[in-house]
CSV table of C-alpha atoms in Angstrom, one decimal:
chain,number,residue,atom,x,y,z
A,6,MET,CA,13.4,-41.7,15.1
A,7,HIS,CA,12.1,-39.1,12.6
A,8,HIS,CA,12.7,-35.5,13.5
A,9,VAL,CA,10.8,-33.0,11.3
A,10,ILE,CA,11.6,-29.3,11.4
A,11,ILE,CA,9.2,-26.8,10.0
A,12,GLY,CA,11.2,-23.8,8.8
A,13,ALA,CA,14.4,-23.6,6.9
A,14,GLY,CA,15.9,-20.4,8.4
A,15,PRO,CA,18.7,-20.2,10.9
A,16,ALA,CA,16.8,-21.9,13.7
A,17,GLY,CA,15.8,-24.8,11.5
A,18,VAL,CA,19.2,-25.3,10.0
A,19,VAL,CA,21.1,-25.1,13.4
A,20,ALA,CA,18.6,-27.5,14.9
A,21,ALA,CA,18.9,-30.0,12.0
A,22,GLU,CA,22.7,-29.9,12.2
A,23,THR,CA,22.7,-30.3,16.0
A,24,LEU,CA,20.4,-33.3,15.7
A,25,ARG,CA,22.6,-35.0,13.2
A,26,LYS,CA,25.6,-34.5,15.3
A,27,ILE,CA,24.2,-35.8,18.6
A,28,ASP,CA,21.9,-38.4,17.2
A,29,PRO,CA,23.7,-39.9,14.2
A,30,GLY,CA,21.1,-42.7,13.6
A,31,CYS,CA,18.1,-40.4,13.4
A,32,ARG,CA,16.2,-39.2,10.3
A,33,VAL,CA,16.0,-35.4,9.9
A,34,THR,CA,13.7,-33.6,7.5
A,35,LEU,CA,13.8,-29.8,7.1
A,36,VAL,CA,10.6,-28.3,5.5
A,37,GLY,CA,10.9,-24.9,4.0
A,38,ASP,CA,8.3,-23.1,2.0
A,39,GLU,CA,10.5,-21.1,-0.4
A,40,PRO,CA,12.1,-22.4,-3.6
A,41,GLU,CA,15.7,-21.4,-2.7
A,42,PRO,CA,18.1,-23.3,-0.5
A,43,PRO,CA,17.9,-22.3,3.2
A,44,TYR,CA,19.1,-18.7,3.4
A,45,SER,CA,19.6,-15.8,5.8
A,46,ARG,CA,17.2,-12.9,5.6
A,47,MET,CA,19.9,-10.8,7.3
A,48,ALA,CA,22.0,-11.1,4.1
A,49,ILE,CA,19.4,-9.5,1.9
A,50,PRO,CA,20.7,-5.9,2.4
A,51,TYR,CA,24.1,-7.1,1.1
A,52,LEU,CA,22.3,-8.5,-2.0
A,53,LEU,CA,20.5,-5.2,-2.5
A,54,VAL,CA,23.8,-3.2,-2.7
A,55,GLY,CA,25.5,-5.8,-4.9
A,56,ASN,CA,28.1,-7.0,-2.3
A,57,ILE,CA,26.9,-10.6,-2.8
A,58,ALA,CA,25.0,-12.6,-5.4
A,59,GLU,CA,22.0,-14.7,-4.3
A,60,PRO,CA,24.1,-17.8,-3.4
A,61,GLY,CA,26.0,-15.6,-0.9
A,62,SER,CA,22.8,-15.4,1.2
A,63,TYR,CA,22.6,-19.2,1.5
A,64,LEU,CA,23.2,-20.4,5.1
A,65,ARG,CA,25.5,-23.2,3.9
A,66,LYS,CA,27.7,-22.5,0.8
A,67,THR,CA,28.3,-26.0,-0.6
A,68,THR,CA,25.5,-27.4,-2.8
A,69,ASP,CA,25.7,-30.8,-1.3
A,70,HIS,CA,25.9,-29.7,2.3
A,71,TYR,CA,22.5,-31.1,3.4
A,72,ALA,CA,22.9,-34.3,1.4
A,73,ARG,CA,26.3,-34.9,3.0
A,74,LYS,CA,24.8,-34.4,6.5
A,75,GLU,CA,21.9,-36.7,5.6
A,76,ILE,CA,19.4,-33.9,6.2
A,77,GLY,CA,16.4,-34.1,4.0
A,78,VAL,CA,15.2,-30.7,2.6
A,79,LEU,CA,11.6,-30.6,1.5
A,80,GLN,CA,10.4,-27.4,-0.3
A,81,ASP,CA,6.7,-27.2,0.5
A,82,ARG,CA,4.4,-25.4,2.9
A,83,VAL,CA,2.8,-27.0,5.9
A,84,VAL,CA,-0.9,-26.2,6.0
A,85,SER,CA,-2.0,-28.1,9.1
A,86,VAL,CA,-0.6,-30.3,11.9
A,87,ASP,CA,-2.5,-33.3,13.2
A,88,THR,CA,-0.9,-33.7,16.6
A,89,GLN,CA,-3.0,-36.8,17.5
A,90,SER,CA,-1.7,-38.9,14.6
A,91,LYS,CA,1.6,-36.9,14.2
A,92,VAL,CA,1.0,-36.1,10.6
A,93,LEU,CA,1.6,-32.9,8.7
A,94,THR,CA,-0.4,-31.9,5.7
A,95,LEU,CA,1.5,-30.1,3.0
A,96,GLU,CA,0.3,-27.6,0.4
A,97,LYS,CA,1.3,-29.7,-2.6
A,98,GLY,CA,-1.0,-32.5,-1.4
A,99,ARG,CA,1.3,-35.0,0.4
A,100,THR,CA,1.5,-35.8,4.1
A,101,LEU,CA,4.5,-36.2,6.3
A,102,SER,CA,4.7,-38.1,9.6
A,103,TYR,CA,7.0,-37.3,12.5
A,104,ASP,CA,8.1,-38.7,15.8
A,105,LYS,CA,9.3,-35.4,17.1
A,106,LEU,CA,8.5,-32.0,15.6
A,107,LEU,CA,10.2,-28.6,15.9
A,108,LEU,CA,8.3,-25.5,15.0
A,109,ALA,CA,11.0,-23.2,13.6
A,110,CYS,CA,8.7,-21.5,11.1
A,111,GLY,CA,9.7,-17.9,11.9
A,112,SER,CA,7.7,-14.9,11.3
A,113,THR,CA,6.0,-13.0,8.5
A,114,PRO,CA,5.8,-9.3,7.7
A,115,VAL,CA,2.8,-7.4,9.0
A,116,ARG,CA,0.7,-5.9,6.3
A,117,PRO,CA,-0.8,-2.8,7.8
A,118,PRO,CA,-4.5,-2.0,7.0
A,119,ILE,CA,-3.7,0.7,4.4
A,120,ALA,CA,-5.7,1.2,1.2
A,121,GLY,CA,-3.5,0.3,-1.7
A,122,ILE,CA,-1.0,-1.8,0.4
A,123,ASP,CA,-1.4,-4.7,-2.2
A,124,LEU,CA,-0.8,-2.6,-5.3
A,125,PRO,CA,2.1,-3.7,-7.6
A,126,GLY,CA,5.2,-1.8,-6.5
A,127,VAL,CA,4.4,-2.1,-2.8
A,128,VAL,CA,6.6,-4.8,-1.4
A,129,ASN,CA,8.1,-6.1,1.8
A,130,CYS,CA,11.8,-6.8,2.2
A,131,TRP,CA,11.7,-10.2,3.7
A,132,THR,CA,12.3,-12.8,1.0
A,133,LEU,CA,14.7,-13.2,-1.9
A,134,ASP,CA,11.7,-12.7,-4.2
A,135,ASP,CA,11.1,-9.3,-2.5
A,136,ALA,CA,14.7,-8.5,-3.0
A,137,ARG,CA,14.4,-9.1,-6.7
A,138,ALA,CA,11.4,-6.8,-6.9
A,139,ILE,CA,13.3,-4.1,-5.0
A,140,ILE,CA,16.4,-4.4,-7.3
A,141,GLU,CA,14.1,-4.0,-10.3
A,142,ARG,CA,12.5,-0.8,-9.2
A,143,ALA,CA,15.0,0.9,-6.9
A,144,LYS,CA,17.3,2.3,-9.5
A,145,ALA,CA,19.7,5.2,-8.9
A,146,GLY,CA,17.7,8.4,-8.9
A,147,SER,CA,14.3,6.7,-8.4
A,148,ASP,CA,11.9,7.8,-5.7
A,149,VAL,CA,11.4,5.3,-2.9
A,150,VAL,CA,9.2,5.5,0.2
A,151,LEU,CA,10.1,3.3,3.2
A,152,VAL,CA,7.2,2.7,5.6
A,153,GLY,CA,8.7,2.0,9.0
A,154,ALA,CA,11.9,3.0,10.8
A,155,GLY,CA,12.2,0.1,13.2
A,156,PHE,CA,15.1,-2.4,13.3
A,157,ILE,CA,14.2,-4.0,9.9
A,158,GLY,CA,13.4,-0.7,8.3
A,159,CYS,CA,16.8,0.8,9.3
A,160,ILE,CA,18.7,-2.2,7.9
A,161,ILE,CA,16.9,-1.8,4.6
A,162,LEU,CA,17.4,2.0,4.8
A,163,GLU,CA,21.2,1.7,4.5
A,164,ALA,CA,21.0,-0.6,1.5
A,165,LEU,CA,18.5,1.7,-0.3
A,166,ALA,CA,20.7,4.7,0.3
A,167,GLU,CA,23.7,2.9,-1.1
A,168,ARG,CA,21.7,2.2,-4.3
A,169,GLY,CA,21.4,6.0,-4.8
A,170,VAL,CA,17.7,6.3,-4.6
A,171,ASN,CA,15.8,9.4,-3.4
A,172,LEU,CA,14.6,7.9,-0.1
A,173,THR,CA,11.8,9.1,2.2
A,174,VAL,CA,11.2,7.3,5.5
A,175,LEU,CA,7.8,7.4,7.2
A,176,GLU,CA,7.6,6.3,10.8
A,177,MET,CA,4.4,6.4,12.8
A,178,GLY,CA,6.3,6.4,16.2
A,179,ASP,CA,7.8,9.5,17.7
A,180,ARG,CA,11.4,8.5,17.0
A,181,MET,CA,13.4,6.1,14.9
A,182,VAL,CA,13.7,2.5,16.2
A,183,PRO,CA,11.3,3.1,19.1
A,184,ARG,CA,11.6,-0.5,20.3
A,185,MET,CA,15.4,-0.3,20.6
A,186,MET,CA,16.3,3.2,21.8
A,187,ASN,CA,15.0,6.2,23.7
A,188,HIS,CA,14.1,9.7,22.5
A,189,ALA,CA,17.7,11.0,22.8
A,190,ALA,CA,19.2,8.2,20.8
A,191,GLY,CA,16.3,7.9,18.3
A,192,ASP,CA,16.4,11.6,17.5
A,193,MET,CA,20.2,11.5,17.1
A,194,LEU,CA,19.8,8.7,14.6
A,195,LYS,CA,17.2,10.7,12.7
A,196,ARG,CA,19.6,13.7,12.5
A,197,TRP,CA,22.3,11.4,11.3
A,198,CYS,CA,20.2,10.0,8.5
A,199,GLU,CA,19.1,13.4,7.4
A,200,SER,CA,22.7,14.5,7.3
A,201,LYS,CA,23.3,11.7,4.8
A,202,GLY,CA,20.5,12.9,2.5
A,203,VAL,CA,17.6,10.7,3.7
A,204,THR,CA,14.3,12.4,4.5
A,205,VAL,CA,12.8,11.1,7.7
A,206,HIS,CA,9.3,11.9,9.0
A,207,THR,CA,8.4,10.6,12.4
A,208,ASP,CA,4.9,10.8,14.0
A,209,THR,CA,3.7,10.2,10.4
A,210,ARG,CA,1.1,7.7,9.5
A,211,VAL,CA,0.4,6.4,5.9
A,212,GLU,CA,-3.2,6.9,5.0
A,213,ARG,CA,-3.4,5.4,1.6
A,214,ILE,CA,-1.4,4.4,-1.5
A,215,ASP,CA,-2.7,5.0,-5.0
A,216,ASP,CA,-1.7,4.1,-8.5
A,217,GLN,CA,-1.8,7.3,-10.7
A,218,GLY,CA,-0.9,6.5,-14.2
A,219,GLY,CA,1.5,3.7,-13.4
A,220,ARG,CA,3.2,5.7,-10.6
A,221,LEU,CA,2.5,5.3,-6.9
A,222,VAL,CA,1.4,8.1,-4.7
A,223,VAL,CA,1.6,7.8,-0.9
A,224,SER,CA,-0.7,10.0,1.1
A,225,ALA,CA,0.4,10.5,4.7
A,226,SER,CA,-0.8,12.4,7.8
A,227,GLY,CA,0.0,16.1,7.8
A,228,GLY,CA,-1.1,16.5,4.3
A,229,ARG,CA,2.0,14.9,2.8
A,230,THR,CA,1.7,13.5,-0.7
A,231,LEU,CA,4.7,11.5,-2.0
A,232,PRO,CA,4.9,10.3,-5.7
A,233,CYS,CA,7.3,7.4,-5.9
A,234,ASP,CA,8.4,4.4,-7.9
A,235,LEU,CA,8.5,1.9,-5.1
A,236,VAL,CA,7.0,1.6,-1.6
A,237,ILE,CA,8.6,-0.8,0.9
A,238,SER,CA,6.6,-1.8,3.9
A,239,ALA,CA,8.7,-2.5,7.0
A,240,ALA,CA,5.9,-2.3,9.6
A,241,GLY,CA,7.1,-5.2,11.7
A,242,VAL,CA,6.7,-9.0,11.8
A,243,LYS,CA,4.5,-11.5,13.5
A,244,PRO,CA,5.0,-15.2,14.3
A,245,ASN,CA,3.8,-17.7,11.8
A,246,THR,CA,1.2,-19.5,13.8
A,247,ASP,CA,-2.0,-19.4,11.6
A,248,PHE,CA,-1.4,-22.9,10.2
A,249,LEU,CA,-1.5,-24.3,13.8
A,250,ALA,CA,-5.2,-23.5,14.3
A,251,GLY,CA,-7.0,-26.5,15.7
A,252,SER,CA,-3.7,-28.3,16.5
A,253,GLY,CA,-4.1,-28.0,20.3
A,254,ILE,CA,-0.7,-26.2,20.5
A,255,GLN,CA,-0.9,-23.3,22.9
A,256,ILE,CA,-0.3,-19.9,21.3
A,257,ASP,CA,-0.2,-16.5,22.9
A,258,GLN,CA,2.1,-13.9,21.2
A,259,GLY,CA,3.9,-16.9,19.7
A,260,VAL,CA,4.0,-20.6,20.5
A,261,LEU,CA,4.3,-21.0,24.2
A,262,VAL,CA,7.3,-23.1,25.3
A,263,ASP,CA,8.9,-24.0,28.7
A,264,ASP,CA,12.5,-23.7,29.6
A,265,TYR,CA,13.3,-26.8,27.5
A,266,LEU,CA,11.6,-25.3,24.4
A,267,ARG,CA,8.8,-27.8,24.7
A,268,THR,CA,5.3,-26.9,23.8
A,269,ASN,CA,2.3,-28.1,25.8
A,270,LEU,CA,2.1,-31.2,23.6
A,271,GLU,CA,4.4,-34.1,23.9
A,272,ASP,CA,7.2,-34.4,21.3
A,273,ILE,CA,6.6,-30.9,19.9
A,274,TYR,CA,9.1,-28.1,20.4
A,275,ALA,CA,9.4,-24.5,19.1
A,276,ALA,CA,12.4,-22.2,18.4
A,277,GLY,CA,13.2,-18.8,17.0
A,278,ASP,CA,10.9,-16.1,16.0
A,279,VAL,CA,7.8,-18.2,16.4
A,280,ALA,CA,8.6,-19.3,20.0
A,281,GLN,CA,7.5,-17.3,23.1
A,282,GLY,CA,10.5,-18.2,25.2
A,283,ARG,CA,12.1,-16.9,28.4
A,284,ASP,CA,13.6,-13.5,28.5
A,285,PHE,CA,16.8,-13.5,30.5
A,286,SER,CA,16.3,-10.0,31.9
A,287,THR,CA,12.7,-10.1,32.9
A,288,GLY,CA,12.2,-13.8,33.6
A,289,GLN,CA,9.0,-13.6,31.6
A,290,PHE,CA,8.2,-15.3,28.3
A,291,SER,CA,8.1,-13.2,25.1
A,292,VAL,CA,8.9,-13.4,21.4
A,293,GLN,CA,12.4,-12.2,20.5
A,294,ALA,CA,12.7,-12.1,16.7
A,295,ILE,CA,16.5,-11.8,16.5
A,296,GLN,CA,18.9,-14.3,15.0
A,297,PRO,CA,21.1,-14.9,18.2
A,298,THR,CA,17.9,-16.1,20.0
A,299,ALA,CA,17.0,-18.3,17.1
A,300,ALA,CA,20.3,-20.1,17.2
A,301,ASP,CA,20.2,-20.4,21.0
A,302,HIS,CA,16.7,-21.9,20.9
A,303,ALA,CA,17.6,-24.3,18.1
A,304,ARG,CA,20.5,-25.9,20.0
A,305,VAL,CA,18.6,-26.3,23.2
A,306,ALA,CA,15.5,-27.7,21.4
A,307,ALA,CA,17.6,-30.1,19.3
A,308,VAL,CA,19.4,-31.5,22.4
A,309,ASN,CA,16.1,-32.1,24.1
A,310,MET,CA,14.5,-33.7,21.1
A,311,ALA,CA,17.3,-36.1,21.1
A,312,GLY,CA,16.6,-37.1,24.7
A,313,GLY,CA,18.7,-34.6,26.6
A,314,SER,CA,17.6,-32.3,29.4
A,315,LEU,CA,19.2,-28.9,28.6
A,316,ARG,CA,17.6,-25.9,30.2
A,317,HIS,CA,17.4,-22.6,28.4
A,318,ILE,CA,18.3,-19.8,30.8
A,319,GLY,CA,16.7,-17.1,28.7
A,320,SER,CA,17.8,-14.8,25.9
A,321,ILE,CA,19.1,-11.3,26.3
A,322,ASN,CA,17.3,-8.8,24.2
A,323,MET,CA,20.2,-7.6,22.0
A,324,ASN,CA,20.2,-5.5,18.9
A,325,VAL,CA,23.2,-4.2,16.9
A,326,LEU,CA,22.3,-1.9,14.0
A,327,ALA,CA,24.4,-0.2,11.3
A,328,THR,CA,22.7,2.8,9.7
A,329,LEU,CA,24.7,4.6,7.1
A,330,GLY,CA,27.9,4.0,9.0
A,331,LEU,CA,26.6,4.8,12.5
A,332,ILE,CA,26.5,1.7,14.8
A,333,SER,CA,23.8,1.6,17.4
A,334,THR,CA,23.2,-1.1,20.0
A,335,SER,CA,20.7,-1.9,22.8
A,336,PHE,CA,20.9,-4.6,25.4
A,337,GLY,CA,18.6,-6.1,28.0
A,338,LEU,CA,16.2,-3.7,29.7
A,339,TRP,CA,17.5,-0.7,27.7
A,340,ASP,CA,14.5,1.4,28.8
A,341,GLY,CA,15.1,0.7,32.5
A,342,VAL,CA,13.1,-0.8,35.4
A,343,GLY,CA,10.8,0.6,38.0
A,344,GLY,CA,12.8,2.0,40.9
A,345,GLY,CA,16.1,1.7,38.9
A,346,ASP,CA,18.4,4.5,38.0
A,347,SER,CA,20.5,5.4,35.0
A,348,VAL,CA,23.3,7.5,33.6
A,349,GLU,CA,23.9,8.9,30.1
A,350,LEU,CA,26.6,10.6,28.3
A,351,SER,CA,25.8,12.4,25.0
A,352,ASP,CA,28.0,14.1,22.4
A,353,SER,CA,25.3,15.2,20.0
A,354,LYS,CA,27.6,17.0,17.7
A,355,ASN,CA,29.7,13.9,17.0
A,356,PHE,CA,26.8,11.5,17.2
A,357,ARG,CA,28.1,9.6,20.2
A,358,TYR,CA,25.8,8.5,23.0
A,359,ILE,CA,25.7,5.9,25.8
A,360,GLN,CA,23.1,5.2,28.5
A,361,LEU,CA,23.4,2.6,31.2
A,362,GLN,CA,20.4,1.3,33.2
A,363,PHE,CA,20.8,-0.1,36.7
A,364,ASP,CA,18.7,-2.1,39.1
A,365,GLY,CA,20.3,-1.8,42.4
A,366,GLU,CA,23.9,-2.8,42.1
A,367,ARG,CA,23.5,-4.5,38.7
A,368,LEU,CA,23.7,-3.3,35.2
A,369,VAL,CA,20.5,-4.4,33.5
A,370,GLY,CA,20.4,-2.5,30.2
A,371,ALA,CA,22.3,-0.2,27.9
A,372,THR,CA,21.9,1.9,24.7
A,373,THR,CA,24.8,3.2,22.6
A,374,LEU,CA,25.3,5.1,19.4
A,375,GLY,CA,28.6,5.6,17.6
A,376,MET,CA,30.5,3.4,20.1
A,377,THR,CA,31.6,-0.1,19.2
A,378,ASP,CA,34.5,-0.8,21.6
A,379,HIS,CA,32.7,-2.4,24.5
A,380,VAL,CA,29.7,-4.2,22.9
A,381,GLY,CA,30.8,-7.6,24.3
A,382,VAL,CA,31.6,-6.0,27.7
A,383,LEU,CA,28.0,-4.6,28.0
A,384,ARG,CA,26.5,-8.0,27.3
A,385,GLY,CA,28.9,-9.7,29.8
A,386,LEU,CA,28.1,-7.3,32.6
A,387,ILE,CA,24.3,-7.8,32.0
A,388,GLN,CA,24.4,-11.5,31.5
A,389,THR,CA,26.5,-12.3,34.5
A,390,ARG,CA,24.2,-10.3,36.8
A,391,VAL,CA,27.3,-9.2,38.7
A,392,GLU,CA,27.1,-6.9,41.7
A,393,LEU,CA,29.0,-3.9,40.6
A,394,GLY,CA,29.7,-2.6,44.2
A,395,VAL,CA,31.9,0.6,44.0
A,396,TRP,CA,32.0,0.3,40.3
A,397,LYS,CA,28.4,1.4,40.0
A,398,GLU,CA,29.3,4.9,41.2
A,399,LYS,CA,32.4,4.9,39.0
A,400,LEU,CA,30.2,4.2,36.0
A,401,ARG,CA,27.7,6.8,37.0
A,402,LYS,CA,30.5,9.3,37.1
A,403,ASP,CA,32.1,8.0,33.8
A,404,PRO,CA,30.1,5.4,31.9
A,405,MET,CA,33.0,5.0,29.5
A,406,ARG,CA,34.9,3.0,32.1
A,407,LEU,CA,33.1,-0.2,31.1
A,408,MET,CA,36.1,-2.3,30.4
A,409,GLU,CA,37.6,-1.5,33.8
A,410,ALA,CA,34.3,-2.3,35.5
A,411,TYR,CA,34.1,-5.6,33.6
A,412,LEU,CA,37.7,-6.6,34.6
A,413,ALA,CA,37.2,-5.6,38.2
A,414,THR,CA,33.9,-7.4,38.7
A,415,VAL,CA,33.4,-10.2,36.2
A,416,GLN,CA,37.2,-11.0,36.0
A,417,PRO,CA,38.4,-9.5,39.3
A,418,ILE,CA,41.4,-11.6,40.1
A,419,GLY,CA,44.5,-9.5,40.4
A,420,TYR,CA,42.8,-6.5,39.0
A,421,ASN,CA,41.2,-4.5,41.8
A,422,ALA,CA,44.6,-3.8,43.4
A,423,ARG,CA,45.7,-2.1,40.2
A,424,VAL,CA,42.7,0.2,39.7
A,425,ALA,CA,42.2,3.3,41.8
């Protein structure tokens, strides 16, 4: 049995290792389209600030790891998939046949339709090659414009600030990280960044980028003109599905899968950023481009490729973000549900904030800033779908009593009698 995995990121590597463990006699080939060993994009900010060298970003640290596991690693790009004959066509001209196929090909940065977006000095922050370009241009004292203050943008923001650049952030939304936090939290995060010397403009759209004598000039709405040495585009990502055109694999936002991570075609599965899998909170199918979901998908898909019948219950939307020392989180339905209710507690002066979202007696979502004590508790309360009972009103009066609520509801034995 030959299992082929397209994509050498976290989902691909976890799936390959899982297959090797549960199906020792199978053949596993991992196909990645970058020249480096499989690595984590989440490690790139650490590379930018010099905390690690490039090998520190590699998902597995020993050079012979994949050889010892008998996992073949092929560095090439898949350009098409013939699902009838089960053959992949690769960019370098060869073909590769498979018995079972996993699409773990991830996502790619969105290039917004801006004049000048392809000029030298305008880069993404997605690959190790991008990181090298940023290191070359983002010297201490240089002027850098970051386009986008979403999750990825804020991760890059911290690394850039630590490099000592003069940083300006342009976000077209009305707040920072609009897909992760509400106005109160997003505005608080903006004030925090500004207090650390970063200029942040929200409700601002980039209109064009020009090269004027070797220096870039960003023209933005509101009449802003920003000369700079480097522009980093962090305008979001989209699933890598273009090469699947004509394959017969069903695609919506991403590759459509069922609860077993199977596509509509026999022997083809999908996992990670490219897969449109079940959302735990909504029960609907959506793309969740976060690493915990990629790892969950990979394990389930690998078990089922090897002949198992493991059902994926859905992934919780979960984000944990560090921005210049301020930790923010969001879980589940952080923006609430129709007919639901919520509670929030805000200490704007000290950059501390928490909001809890309820649907009836259940906690379904949460947002926090400056609070790290109960991150696991929040996830546990949401994921167990526990009925809070009297603890809902206790949390509405004091949302900081999360640990008590968790112990009294998720782990209640012997605890309720001790809590007033």
